[in-house]
mmCIF file of C-alpha atoms and ligand atoms in Angstrom:
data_model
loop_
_atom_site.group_PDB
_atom_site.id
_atom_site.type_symbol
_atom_site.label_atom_id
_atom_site.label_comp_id
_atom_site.label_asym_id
_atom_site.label_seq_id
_atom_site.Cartn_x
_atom_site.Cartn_y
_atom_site.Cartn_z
ATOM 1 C CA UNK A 142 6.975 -10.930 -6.717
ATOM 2 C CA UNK A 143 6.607 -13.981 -9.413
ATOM 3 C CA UNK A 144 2.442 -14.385 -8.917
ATOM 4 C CA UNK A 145 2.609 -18.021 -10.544
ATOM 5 C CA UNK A 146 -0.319 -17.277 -12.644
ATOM 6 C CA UNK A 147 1.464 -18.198 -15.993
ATOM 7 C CA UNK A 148 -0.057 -21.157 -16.482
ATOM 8 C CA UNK A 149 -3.553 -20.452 -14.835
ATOM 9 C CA UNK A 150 -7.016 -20.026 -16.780
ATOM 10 C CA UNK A 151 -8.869 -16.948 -15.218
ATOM 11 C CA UNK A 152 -12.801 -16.127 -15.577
ATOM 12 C CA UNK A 153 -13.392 -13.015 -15.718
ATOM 13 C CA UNK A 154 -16.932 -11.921 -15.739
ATOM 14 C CA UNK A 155 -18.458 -8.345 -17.244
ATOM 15 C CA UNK A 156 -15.336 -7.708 -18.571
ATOM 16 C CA UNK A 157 -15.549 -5.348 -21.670
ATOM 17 C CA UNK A 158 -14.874 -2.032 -19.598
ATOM 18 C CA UNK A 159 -14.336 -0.778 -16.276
ATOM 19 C CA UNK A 160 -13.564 -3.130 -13.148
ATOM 20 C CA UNK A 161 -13.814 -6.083 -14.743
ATOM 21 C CA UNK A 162 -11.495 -5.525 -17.507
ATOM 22 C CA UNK A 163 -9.121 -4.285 -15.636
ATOM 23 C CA UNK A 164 -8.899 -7.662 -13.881
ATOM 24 C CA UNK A 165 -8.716 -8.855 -16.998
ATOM 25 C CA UNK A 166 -5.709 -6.870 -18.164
ATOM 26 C CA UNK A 167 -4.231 -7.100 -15.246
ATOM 27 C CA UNK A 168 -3.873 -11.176 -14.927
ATOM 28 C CA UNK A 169 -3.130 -11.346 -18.761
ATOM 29 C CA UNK A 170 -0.280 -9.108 -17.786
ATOM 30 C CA UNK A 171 0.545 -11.573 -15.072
ATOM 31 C CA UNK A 172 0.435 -14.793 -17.810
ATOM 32 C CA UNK A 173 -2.650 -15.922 -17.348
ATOM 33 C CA UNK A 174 -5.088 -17.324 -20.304
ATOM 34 C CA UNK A 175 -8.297 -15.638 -19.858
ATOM 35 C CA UNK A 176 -12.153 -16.707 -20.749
ATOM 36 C CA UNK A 177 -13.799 -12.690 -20.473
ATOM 37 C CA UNK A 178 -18.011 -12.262 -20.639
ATOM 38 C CA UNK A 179 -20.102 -8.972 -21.221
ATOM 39 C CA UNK A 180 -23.348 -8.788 -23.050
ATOM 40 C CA UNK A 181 -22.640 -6.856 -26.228
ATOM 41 C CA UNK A 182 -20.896 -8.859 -28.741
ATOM 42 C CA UNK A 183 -18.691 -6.207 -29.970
ATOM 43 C CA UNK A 184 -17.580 -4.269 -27.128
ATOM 44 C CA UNK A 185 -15.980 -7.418 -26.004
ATOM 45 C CA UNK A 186 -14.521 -8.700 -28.959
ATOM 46 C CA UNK A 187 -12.476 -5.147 -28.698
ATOM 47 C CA UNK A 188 -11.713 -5.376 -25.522
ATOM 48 C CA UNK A 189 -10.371 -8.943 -26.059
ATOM 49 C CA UNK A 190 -8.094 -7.988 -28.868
ATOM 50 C CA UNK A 191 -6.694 -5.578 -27.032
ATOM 51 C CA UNK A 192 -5.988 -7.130 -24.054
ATOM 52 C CA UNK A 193 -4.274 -9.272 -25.936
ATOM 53 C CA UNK A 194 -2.520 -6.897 -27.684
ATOM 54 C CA UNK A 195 -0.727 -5.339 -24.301
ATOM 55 C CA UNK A 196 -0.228 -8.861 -22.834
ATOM 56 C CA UNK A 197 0.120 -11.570 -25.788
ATOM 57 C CA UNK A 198 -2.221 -13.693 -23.505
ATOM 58 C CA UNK A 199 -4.783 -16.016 -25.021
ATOM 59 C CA UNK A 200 -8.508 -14.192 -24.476
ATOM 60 C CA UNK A 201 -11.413 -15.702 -25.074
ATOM 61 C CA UNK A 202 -14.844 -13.778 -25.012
ATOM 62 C CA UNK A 203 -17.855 -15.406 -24.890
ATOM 63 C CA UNK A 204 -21.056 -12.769 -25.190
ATOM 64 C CA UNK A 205 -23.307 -13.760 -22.526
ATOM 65 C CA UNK A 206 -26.078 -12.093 -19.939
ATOM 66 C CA UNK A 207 -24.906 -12.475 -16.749
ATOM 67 C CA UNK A 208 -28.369 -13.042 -15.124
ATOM 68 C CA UNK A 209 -29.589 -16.142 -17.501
ATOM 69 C CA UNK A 210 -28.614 -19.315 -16.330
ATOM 70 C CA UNK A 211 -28.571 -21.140 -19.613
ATOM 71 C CA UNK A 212 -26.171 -18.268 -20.919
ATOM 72 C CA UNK A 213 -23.962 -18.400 -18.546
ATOM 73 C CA UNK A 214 -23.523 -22.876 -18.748
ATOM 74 C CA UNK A 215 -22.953 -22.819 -22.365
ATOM 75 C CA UNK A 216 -20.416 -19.710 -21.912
ATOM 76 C CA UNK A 217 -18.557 -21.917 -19.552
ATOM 77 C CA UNK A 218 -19.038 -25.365 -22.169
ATOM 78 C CA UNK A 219 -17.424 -23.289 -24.523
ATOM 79 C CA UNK A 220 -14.855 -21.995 -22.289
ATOM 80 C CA UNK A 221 -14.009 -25.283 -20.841
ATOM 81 C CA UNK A 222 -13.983 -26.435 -24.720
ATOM 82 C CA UNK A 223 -11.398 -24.095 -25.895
ATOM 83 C CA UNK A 224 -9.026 -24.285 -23.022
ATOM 84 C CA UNK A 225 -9.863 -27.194 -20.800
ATOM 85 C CA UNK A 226 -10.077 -26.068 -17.124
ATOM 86 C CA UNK A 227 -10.978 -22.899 -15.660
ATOM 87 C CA UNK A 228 -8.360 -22.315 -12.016
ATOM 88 C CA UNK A 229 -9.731 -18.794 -11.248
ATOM 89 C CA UNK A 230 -13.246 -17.344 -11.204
ATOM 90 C CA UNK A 231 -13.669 -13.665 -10.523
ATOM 91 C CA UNK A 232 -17.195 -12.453 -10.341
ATOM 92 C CA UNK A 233 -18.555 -9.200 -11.243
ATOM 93 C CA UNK A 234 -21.629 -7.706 -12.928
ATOM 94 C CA UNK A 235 -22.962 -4.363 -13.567
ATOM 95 C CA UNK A 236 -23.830 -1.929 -10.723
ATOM 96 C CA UNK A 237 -28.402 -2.480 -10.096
ATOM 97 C CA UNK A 238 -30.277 0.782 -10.089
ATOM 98 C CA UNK A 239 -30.654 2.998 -7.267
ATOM 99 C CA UNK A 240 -33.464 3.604 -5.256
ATOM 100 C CA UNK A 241 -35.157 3.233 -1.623
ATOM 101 C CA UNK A 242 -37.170 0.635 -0.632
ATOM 102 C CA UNK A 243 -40.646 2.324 -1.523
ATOM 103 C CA UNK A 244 -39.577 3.405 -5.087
ATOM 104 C CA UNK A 245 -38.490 -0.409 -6.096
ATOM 105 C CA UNK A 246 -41.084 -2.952 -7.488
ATOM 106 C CA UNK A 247 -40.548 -6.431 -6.848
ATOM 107 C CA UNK A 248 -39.629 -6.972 -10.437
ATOM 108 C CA UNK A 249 -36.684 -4.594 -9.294
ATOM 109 C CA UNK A 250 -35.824 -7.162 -6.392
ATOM 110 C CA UNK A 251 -36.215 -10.371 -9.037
ATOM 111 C CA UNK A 252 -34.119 -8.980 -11.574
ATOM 112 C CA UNK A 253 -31.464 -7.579 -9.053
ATOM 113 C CA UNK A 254 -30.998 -10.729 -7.107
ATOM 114 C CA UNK A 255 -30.785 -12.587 -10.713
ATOM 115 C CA UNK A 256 -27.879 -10.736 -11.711
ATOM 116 C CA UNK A 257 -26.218 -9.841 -8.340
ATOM 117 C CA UNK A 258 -26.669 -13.105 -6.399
ATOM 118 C CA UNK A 259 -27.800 -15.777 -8.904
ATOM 119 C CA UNK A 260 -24.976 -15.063 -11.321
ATOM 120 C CA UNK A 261 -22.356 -15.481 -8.354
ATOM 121 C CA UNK A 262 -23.901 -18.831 -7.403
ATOM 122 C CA UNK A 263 -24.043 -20.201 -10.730
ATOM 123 C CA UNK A 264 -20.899 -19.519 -11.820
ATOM 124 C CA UNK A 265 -19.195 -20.894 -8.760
ATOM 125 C CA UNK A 266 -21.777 -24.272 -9.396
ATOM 126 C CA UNK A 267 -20.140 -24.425 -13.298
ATOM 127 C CA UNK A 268 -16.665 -24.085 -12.231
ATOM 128 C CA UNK A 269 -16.140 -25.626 -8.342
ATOM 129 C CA UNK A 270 -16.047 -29.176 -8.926
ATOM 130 C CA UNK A 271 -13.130 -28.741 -11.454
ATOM 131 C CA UNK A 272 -11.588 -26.292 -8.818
ATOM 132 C CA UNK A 273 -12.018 -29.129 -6.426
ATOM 133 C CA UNK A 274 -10.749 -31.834 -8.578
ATOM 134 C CA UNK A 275 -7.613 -30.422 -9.118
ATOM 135 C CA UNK A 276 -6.924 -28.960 -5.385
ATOM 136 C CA UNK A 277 -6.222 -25.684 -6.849
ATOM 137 C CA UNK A 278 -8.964 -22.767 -7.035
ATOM 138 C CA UNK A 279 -9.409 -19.232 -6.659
ATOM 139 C CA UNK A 280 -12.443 -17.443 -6.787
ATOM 140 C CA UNK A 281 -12.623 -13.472 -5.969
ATOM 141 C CA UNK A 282 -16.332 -11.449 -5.920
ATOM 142 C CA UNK A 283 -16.309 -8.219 -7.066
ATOM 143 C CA UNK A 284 -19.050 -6.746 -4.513
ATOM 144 C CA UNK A 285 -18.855 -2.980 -3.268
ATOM 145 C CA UNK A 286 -18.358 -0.848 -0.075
ATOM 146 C CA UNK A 287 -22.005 -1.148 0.165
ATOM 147 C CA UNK A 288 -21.616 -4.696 1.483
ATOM 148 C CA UNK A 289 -19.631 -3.383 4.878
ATOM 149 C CA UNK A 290 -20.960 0.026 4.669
ATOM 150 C CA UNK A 291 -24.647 0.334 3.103
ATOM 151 C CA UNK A 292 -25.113 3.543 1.101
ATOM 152 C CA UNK A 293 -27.711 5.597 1.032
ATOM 153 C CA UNK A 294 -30.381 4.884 -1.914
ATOM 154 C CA UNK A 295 -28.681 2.232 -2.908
ATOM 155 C CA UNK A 296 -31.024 -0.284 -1.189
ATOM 156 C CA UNK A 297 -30.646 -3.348 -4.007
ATOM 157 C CA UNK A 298 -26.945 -3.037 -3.843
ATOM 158 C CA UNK A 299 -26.572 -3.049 0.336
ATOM 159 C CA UNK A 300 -28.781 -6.161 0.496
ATOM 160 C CA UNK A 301 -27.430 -8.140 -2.446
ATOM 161 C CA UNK A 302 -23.713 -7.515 -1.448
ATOM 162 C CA UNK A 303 -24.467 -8.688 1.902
ATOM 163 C CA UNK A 304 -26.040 -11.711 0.994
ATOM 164 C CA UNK A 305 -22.924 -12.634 -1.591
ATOM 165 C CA UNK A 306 -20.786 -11.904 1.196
ATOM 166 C CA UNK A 307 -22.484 -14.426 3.227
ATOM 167 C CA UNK A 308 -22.684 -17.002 0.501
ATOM 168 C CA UNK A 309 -18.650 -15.973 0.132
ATOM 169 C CA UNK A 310 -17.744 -16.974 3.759
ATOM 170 C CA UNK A 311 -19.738 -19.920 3.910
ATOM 171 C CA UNK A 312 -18.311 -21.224 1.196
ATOM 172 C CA UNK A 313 -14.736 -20.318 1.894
ATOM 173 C CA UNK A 314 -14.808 -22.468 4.810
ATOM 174 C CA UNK A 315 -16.166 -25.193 3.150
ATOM 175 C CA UNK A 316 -14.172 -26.015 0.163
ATOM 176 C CA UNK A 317 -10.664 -24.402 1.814
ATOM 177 C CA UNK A 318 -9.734 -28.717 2.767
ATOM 178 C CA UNK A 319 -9.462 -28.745 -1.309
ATOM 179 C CA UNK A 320 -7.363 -26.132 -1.871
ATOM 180 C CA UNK A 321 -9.913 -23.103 -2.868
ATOM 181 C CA UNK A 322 -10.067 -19.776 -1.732
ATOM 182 C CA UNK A 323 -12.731 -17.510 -1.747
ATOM 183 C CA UNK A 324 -12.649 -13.779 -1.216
ATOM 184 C CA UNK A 325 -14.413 -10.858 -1.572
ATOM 185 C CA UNK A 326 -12.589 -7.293 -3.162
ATOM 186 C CA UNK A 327 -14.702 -4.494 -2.130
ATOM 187 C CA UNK A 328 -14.213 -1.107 -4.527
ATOM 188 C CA UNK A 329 -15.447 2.161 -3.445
ATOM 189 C CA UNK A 330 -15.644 5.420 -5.864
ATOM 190 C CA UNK A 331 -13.381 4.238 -8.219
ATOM 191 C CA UNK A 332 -13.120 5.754 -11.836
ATOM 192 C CA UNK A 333 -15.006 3.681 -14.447
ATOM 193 C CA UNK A 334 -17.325 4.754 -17.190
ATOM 194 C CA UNK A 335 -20.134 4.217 -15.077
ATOM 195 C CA UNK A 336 -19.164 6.262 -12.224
ATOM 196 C CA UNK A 337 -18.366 9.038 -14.879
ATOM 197 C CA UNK A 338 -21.783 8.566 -16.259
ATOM 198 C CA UNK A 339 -23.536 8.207 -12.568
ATOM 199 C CA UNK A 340 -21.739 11.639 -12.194
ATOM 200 C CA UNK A 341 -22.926 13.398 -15.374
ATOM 201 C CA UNK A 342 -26.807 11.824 -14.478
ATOM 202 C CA UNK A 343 -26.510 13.438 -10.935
ATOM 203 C CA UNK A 344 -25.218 17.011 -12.407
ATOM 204 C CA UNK A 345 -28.043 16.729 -14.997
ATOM 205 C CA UNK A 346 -30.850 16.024 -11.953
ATOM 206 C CA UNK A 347 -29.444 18.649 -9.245
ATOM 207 C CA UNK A 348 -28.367 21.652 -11.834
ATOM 208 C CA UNK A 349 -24.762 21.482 -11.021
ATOM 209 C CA UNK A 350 -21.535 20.155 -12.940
ATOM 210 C CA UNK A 351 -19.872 16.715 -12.651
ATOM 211 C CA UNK A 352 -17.068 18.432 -11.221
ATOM 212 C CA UNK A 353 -19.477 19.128 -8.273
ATOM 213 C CA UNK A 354 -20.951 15.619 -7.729
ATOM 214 C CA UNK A 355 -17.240 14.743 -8.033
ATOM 215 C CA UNK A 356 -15.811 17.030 -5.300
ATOM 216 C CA UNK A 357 -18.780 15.713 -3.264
ATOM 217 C CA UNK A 358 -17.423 12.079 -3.004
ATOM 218 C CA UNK A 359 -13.822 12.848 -2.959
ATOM 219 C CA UNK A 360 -14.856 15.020 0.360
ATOM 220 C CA UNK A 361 -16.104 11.508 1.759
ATOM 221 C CA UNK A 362 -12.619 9.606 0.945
ATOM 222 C CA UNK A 363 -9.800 10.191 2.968
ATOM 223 C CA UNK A 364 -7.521 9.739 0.221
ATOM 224 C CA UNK A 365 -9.605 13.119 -1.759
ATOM 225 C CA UNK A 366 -9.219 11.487 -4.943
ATOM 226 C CA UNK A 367 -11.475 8.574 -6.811
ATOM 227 C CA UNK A 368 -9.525 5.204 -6.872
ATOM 228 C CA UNK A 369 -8.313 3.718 -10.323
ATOM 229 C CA UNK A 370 -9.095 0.188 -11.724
ATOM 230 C CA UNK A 371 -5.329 -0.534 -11.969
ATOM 231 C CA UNK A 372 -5.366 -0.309 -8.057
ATOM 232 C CA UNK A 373 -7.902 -1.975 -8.055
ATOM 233 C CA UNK A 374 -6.721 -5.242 -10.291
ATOM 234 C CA UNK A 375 -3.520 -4.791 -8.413
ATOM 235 C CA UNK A 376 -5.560 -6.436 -5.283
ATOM 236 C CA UNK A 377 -7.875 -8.874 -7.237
ATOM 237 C CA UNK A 378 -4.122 -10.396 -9.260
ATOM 238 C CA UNK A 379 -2.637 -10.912 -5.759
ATOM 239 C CA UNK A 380 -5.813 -12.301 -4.276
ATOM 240 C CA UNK A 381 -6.070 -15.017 -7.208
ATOM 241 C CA UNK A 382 -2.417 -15.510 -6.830
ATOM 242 C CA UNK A 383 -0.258 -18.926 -5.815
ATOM 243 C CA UNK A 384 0.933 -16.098 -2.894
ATOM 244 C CA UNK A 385 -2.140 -15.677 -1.688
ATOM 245 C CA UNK A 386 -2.909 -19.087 -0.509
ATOM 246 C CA UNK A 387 -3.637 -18.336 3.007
ATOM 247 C CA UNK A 388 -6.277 -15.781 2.510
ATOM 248 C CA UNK A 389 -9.882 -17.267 2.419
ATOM 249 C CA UNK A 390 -13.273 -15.510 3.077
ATOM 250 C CA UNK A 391 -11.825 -12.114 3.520
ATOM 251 C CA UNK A 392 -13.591 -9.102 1.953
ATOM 252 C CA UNK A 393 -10.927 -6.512 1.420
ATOM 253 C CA UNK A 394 -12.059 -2.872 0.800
ATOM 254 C CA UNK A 395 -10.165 -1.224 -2.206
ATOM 255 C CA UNK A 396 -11.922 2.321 -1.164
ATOM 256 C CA UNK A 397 -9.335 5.217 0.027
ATOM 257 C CA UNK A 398 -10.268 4.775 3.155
ATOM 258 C CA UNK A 399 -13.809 5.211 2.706
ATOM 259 C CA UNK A 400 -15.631 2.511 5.181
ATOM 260 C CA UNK A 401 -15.345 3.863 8.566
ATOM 261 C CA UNK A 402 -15.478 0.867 10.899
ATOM 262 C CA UNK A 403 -12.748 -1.561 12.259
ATOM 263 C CA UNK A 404 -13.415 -4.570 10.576
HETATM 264 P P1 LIG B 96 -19.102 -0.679 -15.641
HETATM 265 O O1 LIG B 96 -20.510 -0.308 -15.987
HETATM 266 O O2 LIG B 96 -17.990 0.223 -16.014
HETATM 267 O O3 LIG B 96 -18.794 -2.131 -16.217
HETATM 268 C C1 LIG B 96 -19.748 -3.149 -16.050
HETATM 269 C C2 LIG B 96 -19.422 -4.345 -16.952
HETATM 270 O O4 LIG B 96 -20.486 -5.271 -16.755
HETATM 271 C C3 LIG B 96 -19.404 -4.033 -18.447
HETATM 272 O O5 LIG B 96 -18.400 -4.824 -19.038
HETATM 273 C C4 LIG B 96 -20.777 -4.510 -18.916
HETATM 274 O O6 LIG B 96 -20.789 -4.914 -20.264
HETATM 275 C C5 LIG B 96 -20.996 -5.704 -18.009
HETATM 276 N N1 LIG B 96 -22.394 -6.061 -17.767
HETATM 277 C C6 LIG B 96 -23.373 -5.291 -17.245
HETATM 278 N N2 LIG B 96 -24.508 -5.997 -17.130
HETATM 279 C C7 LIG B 96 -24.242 -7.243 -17.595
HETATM 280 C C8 LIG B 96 -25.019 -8.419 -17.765
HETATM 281 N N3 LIG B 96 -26.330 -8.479 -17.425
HETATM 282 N N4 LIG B 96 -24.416 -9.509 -18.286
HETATM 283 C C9 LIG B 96 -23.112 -9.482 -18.653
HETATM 284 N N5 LIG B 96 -22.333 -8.394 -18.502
HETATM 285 C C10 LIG B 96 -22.895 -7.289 -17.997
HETATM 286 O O7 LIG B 96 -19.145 -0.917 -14.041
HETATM 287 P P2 LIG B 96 -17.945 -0.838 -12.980
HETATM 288 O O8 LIG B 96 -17.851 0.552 -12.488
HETATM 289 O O9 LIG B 96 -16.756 -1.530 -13.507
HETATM 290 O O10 LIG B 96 -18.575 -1.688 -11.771
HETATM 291 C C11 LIG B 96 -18.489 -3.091 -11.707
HETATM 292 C C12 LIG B 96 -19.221 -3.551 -10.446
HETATM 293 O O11 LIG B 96 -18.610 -2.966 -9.305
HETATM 294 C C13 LIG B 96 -20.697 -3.133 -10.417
HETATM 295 O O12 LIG B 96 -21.460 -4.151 -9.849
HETATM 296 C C14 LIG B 96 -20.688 -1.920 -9.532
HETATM 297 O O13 LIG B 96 -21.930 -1.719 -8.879
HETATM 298 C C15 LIG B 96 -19.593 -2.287 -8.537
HETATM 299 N N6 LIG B 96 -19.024 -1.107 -7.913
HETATM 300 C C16 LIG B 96 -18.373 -0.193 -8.650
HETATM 301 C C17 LIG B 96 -17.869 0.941 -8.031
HETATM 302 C C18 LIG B 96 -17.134 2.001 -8.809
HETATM 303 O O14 LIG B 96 -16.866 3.068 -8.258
HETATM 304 N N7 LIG B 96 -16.783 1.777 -10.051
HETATM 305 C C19 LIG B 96 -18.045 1.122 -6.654
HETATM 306 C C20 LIG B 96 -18.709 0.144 -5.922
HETATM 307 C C21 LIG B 96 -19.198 -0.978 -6.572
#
């Protein structure tokens, strides 16, 4: 299936490692030119020369913090500078710390909804209008299972994802006369270096192995097995696709099976 994304400029944010840059890899494999984000200077700048090493795609990286609103207009300036229009916007940041409700301060609930929420709207406030402009836009939120299913301890997550999920349909129906899409891609346990390192933390806290905190989740998932961020990127190419133009304000669950209801 020809995606038609050889021509497109993609995005992607927090993409030096796991979800994120395998978005990344995934629609430089697929032709498109890619602006990528993380924080660290250094980490990205790797991850951008290899990307395009496997793909021969142009990749940008601009170092920015994904919850400061200055950072993340002049990331844009400069990736609007370099390659003059930006047709696809996938969101994504790193995972906010767990907790319940009683443990979390509401610097916890500030900072959170800065990076989880904030950083969704202002990106889509940098990069809509051009979207609009040209009739053509695609813009795909990385939330989590959380945002169908909440999980337990994981209070910041279950509210923030719903409220970007919110913000996602809204929106979808309001800019889908100009040609824009806007979807959510839920993952669940999927391997990344976080999850591995969520893992080891958990082993280190209960006196058991990884293994074990492993074998605990993969009991949850129907499929018995953690997901991988190339099945993941699969759904987030399609999604951003010229094929997928008929899709708008769906959140689709990349999970195993995971979430238990219908919808
Ligand atoms: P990861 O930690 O492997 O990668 C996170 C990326 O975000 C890195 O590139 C990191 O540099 C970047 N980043 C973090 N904070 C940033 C900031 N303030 N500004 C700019 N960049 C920043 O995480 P992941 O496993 O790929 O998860 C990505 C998202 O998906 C997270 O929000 C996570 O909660 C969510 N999620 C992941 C899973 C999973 O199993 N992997 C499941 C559900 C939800």
């Amino acid at each position: 299936m020809d995606l038609g994304l050889q021509n497109k400029v993609a995005f992607v944010a927090a993409a030096s490692r796991g979800l994120g840059r395998a978005v990344a890899e995934e629609l430089a494999q697929e032709g498109a030119s890619l602006i990528v984000c993380a924080r660290g200077e250094k980490e990205l700048q790797q991850a951008c020369e290899a990307i395009h090493q496997n793909s021969s795609a142009e990749v940008f990286g601009v170092a920015a913090d994904l919850s400061q609103a200055a950072a993340l207009q002049r990331a844009i300036e400069q990736g609007l500078a370099r390659f003059g229009r930006v047709d696809i916007l996938v969101t994504n940041v790193g995972g906010p710390p767990a907790g319940r409700f009683e443990n979390l301060s509401r610097e916890n609930w500030e900072e959170a909804t800065r990076l989880l929420l904030s950083s969704v709207l202002d990106l889509t406030r940098l990069l809509l209008p051009g979207m609009k402009e040209r009739g053509w836009g695609r813009i795909v939120n990385i939330t989590s299972i959380a945002a169908k299913q909440p999980v337990q301890n994981l209070i910041l997550s279950n509210s923030l994802r719903a409220a970007v999920t919110g913000f996602a349909k809204t929106l979808a129906q309001e800019v889908a006369p100009y040609g824009v899409t806007v979807n959510n891609i839920l993952p669940g346990y999927t391997r990344t270096e976080r999850v591995e390192q969520l893992a080891q933390a958990m082993a280190e806290k209960e006196g058991v192995t990884p293994d074990d905190i492993r074998a605990r989740w993969e009991a949850e998932i129907p499929m018995q097995r953690l997901g991988e961020v190339r099945e993941f990127a699969a759904l987030a190419a399609f999604l951003v696709s010229e094929r997928a133009s008929y899709i708008t304000g769906s959140s689709i669950a990349v999970d195993g099976g995971w979430i238990r209801s219908l919808f």
